[in-house]
mmCIF file of C-alpha atoms and ligand atoms in Angstrom:
data_model
loop_
_atom_site.group_PDB
_atom_site.id
_atom_site.type_symbol
_atom_site.label_atom_id
_atom_site.label_comp_id
_atom_site.label_asym_id
_atom_site.label_seq_id
_atom_site.Cartn_x
_atom_site.Cartn_y
_atom_site.Cartn_z
ATOM 1 C CA MET A 1 0.000 0.000 0.000
ATOM 2 C CA PRO A 2 1.304 3.519 -0.710
ATOM 3 C CA LEU A 3 2.419 5.550 2.270
ATOM 4 C CA LEU A 4 1.700 9.213 2.887
ATOM 5 C CA ALA A 5 3.599 10.656 5.822
ATOM 6 C CA ALA A 6 2.904 14.018 7.483
ATOM 7 C CA ASN A 7 6.058 15.359 9.153
ATOM 8 C CA TRP A 8 4.894 18.220 11.361
ATOM 9 C CA LYS A 9 8.510 19.013 12.360
ATOM 10 C CA MET A 10 8.614 21.344 15.440
ATOM 11 C CA ASN A 11 4.976 22.439 15.025
ATOM 12 C CA PRO A 12 2.423 23.311 16.360
ATOM 13 C CA THR A 13 3.619 24.833 19.625
ATOM 14 C CA ASN A 14 0.580 23.891 21.695
ATOM 15 C CA GLU A 15 -1.428 20.722 22.063
ATOM 16 C CA ASP A 16 -4.830 22.250 21.257
ATOM 17 C CA ASP A 17 -3.578 23.246 17.813
ATOM 18 C CA ALA A 18 -2.035 19.789 17.319
ATOM 19 C CA LEU A 19 -5.325 18.099 18.155
ATOM 20 C CA ASP A 20 -7.293 20.480 15.904
ATOM 21 C CA LEU A 21 -4.908 19.715 13.065
ATOM 22 C CA VAL A 22 -5.187 15.956 13.408
ATOM 23 C CA ARG A 23 -8.972 16.143 13.735
ATOM 24 C CA GLY A 24 -8.981 18.254 10.573
ATOM 25 C CA VAL A 25 -7.298 15.559 8.476
ATOM 26 C CA LEU A 26 -8.780 12.527 10.157
ATOM 27 C CA GLY A 27 -12.123 12.443 8.323
ATOM 28 C CA VAL A 28 -10.525 12.345 4.881
ATOM 29 C CA ALA A 29 -7.577 10.152 5.930
ATOM 30 C CA ARG A 30 -9.824 7.586 7.632
ATOM 31 C CA GLY A 31 -12.043 7.423 4.554
ATOM 32 C CA HIS A 32 -9.043 6.427 2.404
ATOM 33 C CA ALA A 33 -7.229 4.227 4.925
ATOM 34 C CA ASP A 34 -7.947 1.112 2.855
ATOM 35 C CA ARG A 35 -6.008 2.571 -0.092
ATOM 36 C CA VAL A 36 -3.319 4.787 1.448
ATOM 37 C CA GLU A 37 -1.395 4.276 4.681
ATOM 38 C CA VAL A 38 -1.444 7.754 6.211
ATOM 39 C CA VAL A 39 1.074 8.384 8.993
ATOM 40 C CA ILE A 40 0.847 11.499 11.168
ATOM 41 C CA ILE A 41 4.228 12.420 12.683
ATOM 42 C CA PRO A 42 3.905 15.104 15.380
ATOM 43 C CA PRO A 43 6.548 16.292 17.880
ATOM 44 C CA PHE A 44 7.092 13.958 20.877
ATOM 45 C CA PRO A 45 4.968 15.905 23.415
ATOM 46 C CA TRP A 46 1.842 15.594 21.229
ATOM 47 C CA LEU A 47 2.201 11.877 20.441
ATOM 48 C CA LEU A 48 -0.072 10.695 23.235
ATOM 49 C CA GLY A 49 -2.862 13.211 22.570
ATOM 50 C CA VAL A 50 -2.726 12.591 18.817
ATOM 51 C CA SER A 51 -2.747 8.817 19.400
ATOM 52 C CA GLU A 52 -6.018 9.182 21.327
ATOM 53 C CA VAL A 53 -7.621 11.063 18.435
ATOM 54 C CA LEU A 54 -6.361 8.472 15.911
ATOM 55 C CA ASP A 55 -7.428 5.472 17.996
ATOM 56 C CA GLN A 56 -9.109 2.771 15.875
ATOM 57 C CA SER A 57 -9.160 5.069 12.817
ATOM 58 C CA GLY A 58 -6.713 3.103 10.670
ATOM 59 C CA VAL A 59 -4.556 6.246 10.419
ATOM 60 C CA LYS A 60 -1.080 5.591 11.799
ATOM 61 C CA LEU A 61 1.208 7.547 14.094
ATOM 62 C CA GLY A 62 4.949 8.116 13.909
ATOM 63 C CA ALA A 63 7.759 9.838 15.825
ATOM 64 C CA GLN A 64 10.310 12.182 14.257
ATOM 65 C CA ASP A 65 13.416 10.503 15.672
ATOM 66 C CA CYS A 66 14.653 7.922 18.153
ATOM 67 C CA PHE A 67 17.919 6.941 19.837
ATOM 68 C CA TRP A 68 19.808 3.699 19.154
ATOM 69 C CA GLU A 69 19.954 2.430 22.738
ATOM 70 C CA MET A 70 16.850 1.214 24.549
ATOM 71 C CA SER A 71 17.558 2.858 27.929
ATOM 72 C CA GLY A 72 20.397 4.359 29.947
ATOM 73 C CA PRO A 73 22.313 7.574 30.583
ATOM 74 C CA PHE A 74 21.361 9.417 27.385
ATOM 75 C CA THR A 75 19.783 12.670 28.571
ATOM 76 C CA GLY A 76 17.129 14.042 26.275
ATOM 77 C CA GLU A 77 16.922 10.970 24.069
ATOM 78 C CA VAL A 78 13.855 8.809 23.408
ATOM 79 C CA SER A 79 14.300 5.112 22.695
ATOM 80 C CA PRO A 80 12.487 2.772 20.307
ATOM 81 C CA ALA A 81 11.411 0.734 23.348
ATOM 82 C CA MET A 82 9.578 3.819 24.659
ATOM 83 C CA LEU A 83 7.902 4.483 21.321
ATOM 84 C CA LYS A 84 6.827 1.032 20.266
ATOM 85 C CA ASP A 85 3.561 0.924 22.242
ATOM 86 C CA LEU A 86 2.685 4.469 21.283
ATOM 87 C CA CYS A 87 3.294 4.627 17.545
ATOM 88 C CA GLN A 88 3.986 2.439 14.535
ATOM 89 C CA TRP A 89 6.579 4.478 12.638
ATOM 90 C CA VAL A 90 9.671 6.583 13.220
ATOM 91 C CA ILE A 91 11.599 8.929 10.919
ATOM 92 C CA VAL A 92 15.353 8.427 10.977
ATOM 93 C CA GLY A 93 18.046 10.581 9.370
ATOM 94 C CA HIS A 94 15.916 13.544 8.358
ATOM 95 C CA SER A 95 18.132 16.108 6.613
ATOM 96 C CA GLU A 96 17.343 18.726 9.261
ATOM 97 C CA ARG A 97 18.870 16.426 11.880
ATOM 98 C CA ARG A 98 21.835 15.658 9.633
ATOM 99 C CA LEU A 99 22.373 19.399 9.016
ATOM 100 C CA TYR A 100 21.623 21.002 12.386
ATOM 101 C CA LEU A 101 22.410 18.189 14.829
ATOM 102 C CA GLY A 102 25.356 16.535 13.144
ATOM 103 C CA GLU A 103 23.639 13.222 12.579
ATOM 104 C CA THR A 104 25.975 10.934 10.617
ATOM 105 C CA ASP A 105 25.299 7.933 8.384
ATOM 106 C CA GLU A 106 26.628 5.696 11.169
ATOM 107 C CA MET A 107 24.113 7.158 13.631
ATOM 108 C CA VAL A 108 21.333 6.733 11.071
ATOM 109 C CA ALA A 109 22.309 3.066 10.626
ATOM 110 C CA LYS A 110 22.284 2.459 14.384
ATOM 111 C CA LYS A 111 18.928 4.180 14.840
ATOM 112 C CA THR A 112 17.413 2.296 11.904
ATOM 113 C CA ALA A 113 18.540 -1.076 13.264
ATOM 114 C CA ALA A 114 17.372 -0.265 16.810
ATOM 115 C CA ALA A 115 13.934 0.909 15.677
ATOM 116 C CA LEU A 116 13.449 -2.140 13.447
ATOM 117 C CA SER A 117 14.458 -4.429 16.308
ATOM 118 C CA SER A 118 11.651 -2.846 18.364
ATOM 119 C CA GLU A 119 9.131 -3.652 15.634
ATOM 120 C CA LEU A 120 8.759 -0.039 14.567
ATOM 121 C CA GLY A 121 8.516 0.848 10.890
ATOM 122 C CA VAL A 122 11.365 3.133 9.808
ATOM 123 C CA ILE A 123 11.213 6.004 7.334
ATOM 124 C CA MET A 124 14.869 6.564 6.556
ATOM 125 C CA CYS A 125 15.546 9.881 4.805
ATOM 126 C CA VAL A 126 18.273 10.383 2.236
ATOM 127 C CA GLY A 127 19.000 13.171 -0.210
ATOM 128 C CA GLU A 128 21.691 15.354 -1.719
ATOM 129 C CA LEU A 129 22.479 19.006 -0.987
ATOM 130 C CA ALA A 130 22.088 21.719 -3.627
ATOM 131 C CA ASP A 131 25.872 21.734 -4.205
ATOM 132 C CA HIS A 132 25.819 18.016 -5.020
ATOM 133 C CA TYR A 133 22.854 18.472 -7.331
ATOM 134 C CA ASP A 134 24.540 21.351 -9.153
ATOM 135 C CA ALA A 135 27.794 19.386 -9.405
ATOM 136 C CA GLY A 136 25.973 16.332 -10.793
ATOM 137 C CA THR A 137 27.015 14.125 -7.863
ATOM 138 C CA SER A 138 23.533 13.367 -6.471
ATOM 139 C CA ASP A 139 23.793 9.663 -7.331
ATOM 140 C CA GLU A 140 27.061 9.168 -5.448
ATOM 141 C CA VAL A 141 25.788 10.997 -2.380
ATOM 142 C CA VAL A 142 22.462 9.195 -2.229
ATOM 143 C CA SER A 143 24.061 5.792 -2.908
ATOM 144 C CA ALA A 144 26.505 6.287 -0.052
ATOM 145 C CA GLN A 145 23.715 7.328 2.342
ATOM 146 C CA VAL A 146 21.554 4.333 1.440
ATOM 147 C CA LYS A 147 24.452 1.863 1.717
ATOM 148 C CA ALA A 148 25.563 3.237 5.063
ATOM 149 C CA GLY A 149 22.047 3.585 6.463
ATOM 150 C CA LEU A 150 21.115 -0.005 5.603
ATOM 151 C CA ALA A 151 24.407 -1.488 6.772
ATOM 152 C CA ARG A 152 22.769 -3.233 9.738
ATOM 153 C CA CYS A 153 19.521 -4.285 7.975
ATOM 154 C CA SER A 154 18.503 -7.613 6.504
ATOM 155 C CA ALA A 155 15.839 -8.952 4.164
ATOM 156 C CA ASP A 156 13.590 -9.632 7.183
ATOM 157 C CA ASP A 157 13.240 -5.876 7.710
ATOM 158 C CA SER A 158 11.947 -5.075 4.232
ATOM 159 C CA ALA A 159 8.211 -4.781 4.968
ATOM 160 C CA ARG A 160 8.834 -2.230 7.723
ATOM 161 C CA LEU A 161 11.437 -0.249 5.864
ATOM 162 C CA VAL A 162 10.674 2.904 3.898
ATOM 163 C CA ILE A 163 13.268 5.104 2.224
ATOM 164 C CA ALA A 164 12.283 8.708 1.612
ATOM 165 C CA TYR A 165 14.257 10.375 -1.142
ATOM 166 C CA GLU A 166 14.293 14.037 -0.175
ATOM 167 C CA PRO A 167 16.645 16.315 -2.096
ATOM 168 C CA VAL A 168 17.706 18.765 0.610
ATOM 169 C CA TRP A 169 17.383 21.727 -1.749
ATOM 170 C CA ALA A 170 13.719 20.840 -2.250
ATOM 171 C CA ILE A 171 12.788 20.687 1.444
ATOM 172 C CA GLY A 172 10.803 23.674 2.599
ATOM 173 C CA SER A 173 12.057 25.685 -0.381
ATOM 174 C CA GLY A 174 9.027 25.557 -2.649
ATOM 175 C CA ARG A 175 11.416 24.208 -5.320
ATOM 176 C CA ASN A 176 10.169 20.645 -5.753
ATOM 177 C CA ALA A 177 12.299 18.220 -7.756
ATOM 178 C CA ASP A 178 11.682 17.505 -11.387
ATOM 179 C CA PRO A 179 9.818 14.136 -11.480
ATOM 180 C CA GLU A 180 12.411 12.783 -13.926
ATOM 181 C CA HIS A 181 15.209 13.421 -11.410
ATOM 182 C CA ALA A 182 13.097 11.936 -8.603
ATOM 183 C CA TYR A 183 12.356 8.847 -10.695
ATOM 184 C CA LYS A 184 16.001 8.231 -11.648
ATOM 185 C CA THR A 185 17.103 8.563 -8.036
ATOM 186 C CA MET A 186 14.349 6.292 -6.734
ATOM 187 C CA ARG A 187 15.350 3.700 -9.344
ATOM 188 C CA LEU A 188 18.941 3.929 -8.129
ATOM 189 C CA ILE A 189 17.790 3.521 -4.516
ATOM 190 C CA ARG A 190 15.748 0.432 -5.416
ATOM 191 C CA ARG A 191 18.792 -1.090 -7.126
ATOM 192 C CA ILE A 192 21.080 -0.458 -4.166
ATOM 193 C CA VAL A 193 18.530 -1.836 -1.714
ATOM 194 C CA GLY A 194 18.346 -4.950 -3.913
ATOM 195 C CA GLU A 195 22.131 -5.330 -3.827
ATOM 196 C CA MET A 196 22.093 -5.045 -0.064
ATOM 197 C CA ILE A 197 19.160 -7.202 1.004
ATOM 198 C CA GLY A 198 18.248 -9.116 -2.161
ATOM 199 C CA ALA A 199 15.978 -8.139 -5.046
ATOM 200 C CA GLY A 200 12.914 -9.993 -3.711
ATOM 201 C CA ALA A 201 13.064 -8.299 -0.313
ATOM 202 C CA ALA A 202 13.870 -4.939 -1.928
ATOM 203 C CA ARG A 203 10.537 -4.995 -3.745
ATOM 204 C CA LYS A 204 8.798 -4.806 -0.366
ATOM 205 C CA VAL A 205 10.748 -1.700 0.674
ATOM 206 C CA ARG A 206 8.683 1.380 -0.078
ATOM 207 C CA ILE A 207 10.355 4.413 -1.606
ATOM 208 C CA LEU A 208 8.868 7.878 -1.154
ATOM 209 C CA TYR A 209 9.569 11.289 -2.612
ATOM 210 C CA GLY A 210 9.726 14.314 -0.285
ATOM 211 C CA GLY A 211 10.430 18.006 -0.860
ATOM 212 C CA SER A 212 7.877 20.810 -1.240
ATOM 213 C CA VAL A 213 5.025 18.423 -2.021
ATOM 214 C CA LYS A 214 1.594 20.048 -2.042
ATOM 215 C CA ALA A 215 -1.835 19.227 -3.427
ATOM 216 C CA SER A 216 -1.065 20.893 -6.750
ATOM 217 C CA ASN A 217 2.121 18.890 -7.481
ATOM 218 C CA VAL A 218 1.675 15.553 -5.678
ATOM 219 C CA GLN A 219 0.144 13.751 -8.652
ATOM 220 C CA GLN A 220 3.330 13.913 -10.754
ATOM 221 C CA TYR A 221 5.222 11.995 -8.024
ATOM 222 C CA VAL A 222 2.658 9.413 -6.999
ATOM 223 C CA GLU A 223 2.164 8.587 -10.683
ATOM 224 C CA LEU A 224 5.841 7.628 -11.066
ATOM 225 C CA PRO A 225 6.136 3.834 -11.469
ATOM 226 C CA LEU A 226 8.638 3.370 -8.623
ATOM 227 C CA CYS A 227 7.127 5.848 -6.193
ATOM 228 C CA ASP A 228 5.284 4.342 -3.216
ATOM 229 C CA GLY A 229 4.100 7.621 -1.727
ATOM 230 C CA VAL A 230 5.299 10.954 -0.390
ATOM 231 C CA LEU A 231 6.679 12.540 2.768
ATOM 232 C CA VAL A 232 5.088 15.930 3.321
ATOM 233 C CA GLY A 233 6.424 18.630 5.645
ATOM 234 C CA GLY A 234 5.062 22.182 5.427
ATOM 235 C CA ALA A 235 1.862 21.280 3.565
ATOM 236 C CA SER A 236 0.913 18.774 6.276
ATOM 237 C CA LEU A 237 0.374 21.657 8.713
ATOM 238 C CA ASP A 238 -2.662 22.806 6.756
ATOM 239 C CA ALA A 239 -5.484 20.307 7.284
ATOM 240 C CA GLU A 240 -7.300 21.146 4.035
ATOM 241 C CA GLU A 241 -4.124 21.017 1.970
ATOM 242 C CA PHE A 242 -3.038 17.699 3.471
ATOM 243 C CA ALA A 243 -6.530 16.232 3.051
ATOM 244 C CA ALA A 244 -6.348 17.216 -0.633
ATOM 245 C CA ILE A 245 -2.972 15.417 -0.919
ATOM 246 C CA VAL A 246 -4.537 12.297 0.635
ATOM 247 C CA LYS A 247 -7.382 12.422 -1.897
ATOM 248 C CA VAL A 248 -5.127 12.797 -4.952
ATOM 249 C CA THR A 249 -2.827 10.014 -3.724
ATOM 250 C CA ALA A 250 -5.717 7.635 -3.029
ATOM 251 C CA GLU A 251 -7.181 8.340 -6.453
ATOM 252 C CA VAL A 252 -3.921 7.688 -8.313
ATOM 253 C CA TYR A 253 -3.136 4.459 -6.441
ATOM 254 C CA GLY A 254 -6.769 3.346 -6.657
ATOM 255 C CA HIS A 255 -6.337 3.255 -10.442
ATOM 256 C CA ARG A 256 -3.098 1.268 -10.450
HETATM 257 C C1 PEP B 1 10.184 17.178 5.111
HETATM 258 O O1 PEP B 1 10.277 17.816 6.153
HETATM 259 O O2 PEP B 1 10.505 16.004 5.087
HETATM 260 C C2 PEP B 1 9.689 17.856 3.910
HETATM 261 C C3 PEP B 1 9.607 17.179 2.806
HETATM 262 O O3 PEP B 1 9.338 19.165 4.050
HETATM 263 P P1 PEP B 1 8.571 20.079 2.962
HETATM 264 O O4 PEP B 1 7.399 19.277 2.452
HETATM 265 O O5 PEP B 1 8.139 21.282 3.721
HETATM 266 O O6 PEP B 1 9.532 20.382 1.865
#
């Protein structure tokens, strides 16, 4: 099933607004839950409240990050063991964490393996910077991130593994990637995943596009043959806009 993930990032700043937002998308998302797996990914403090609104709806919940150890002296960190009864998914290696918090490929690999071992689904983010794109080195950069990030994974993890291809220059910039570029990179990712965990298992790994997706441009990505959905940041903070993205995605995949 295609996956549509709403990364709220560090928004909204109060719980009432978070609950209003999730209630605003729930009607539409629930109505399409048989065709699109919608995952709402709020900040940690709103996970519990949002989980109560989503209860029994078929719409899933995710966290924006996790640590690689399950417990211990790691002040400020949240472990997969703490998340597994609360949500189904976790984002790992988002470019904002790589850029602002120094997250390395090795850390992404450790987090991915830890989350998978706790039965969480993992949305692992990869993507090149604008300089790489301009220099024509996107493929090398993305290949290296995928290889390093999956270093501790096996074929058994494939059904709970999602790779989001998010060119960093497209995130929050309003400059979404050309579908041709997105397609070529997703094809490369699929090939590398196949080399790492076997072609059969790789077919179960879902690959998303992310970067300035909105209702008016989502169709061109979800129509791509290798695209299994999208990761949406800014546009997921507007209930009507996100509901429109859900509808377009459900319609396209309903016709496949
Ligand atoms: C993201 O945060 O993963 C993202 C894709 O953001 P935006 O949709 O705002 O570009």
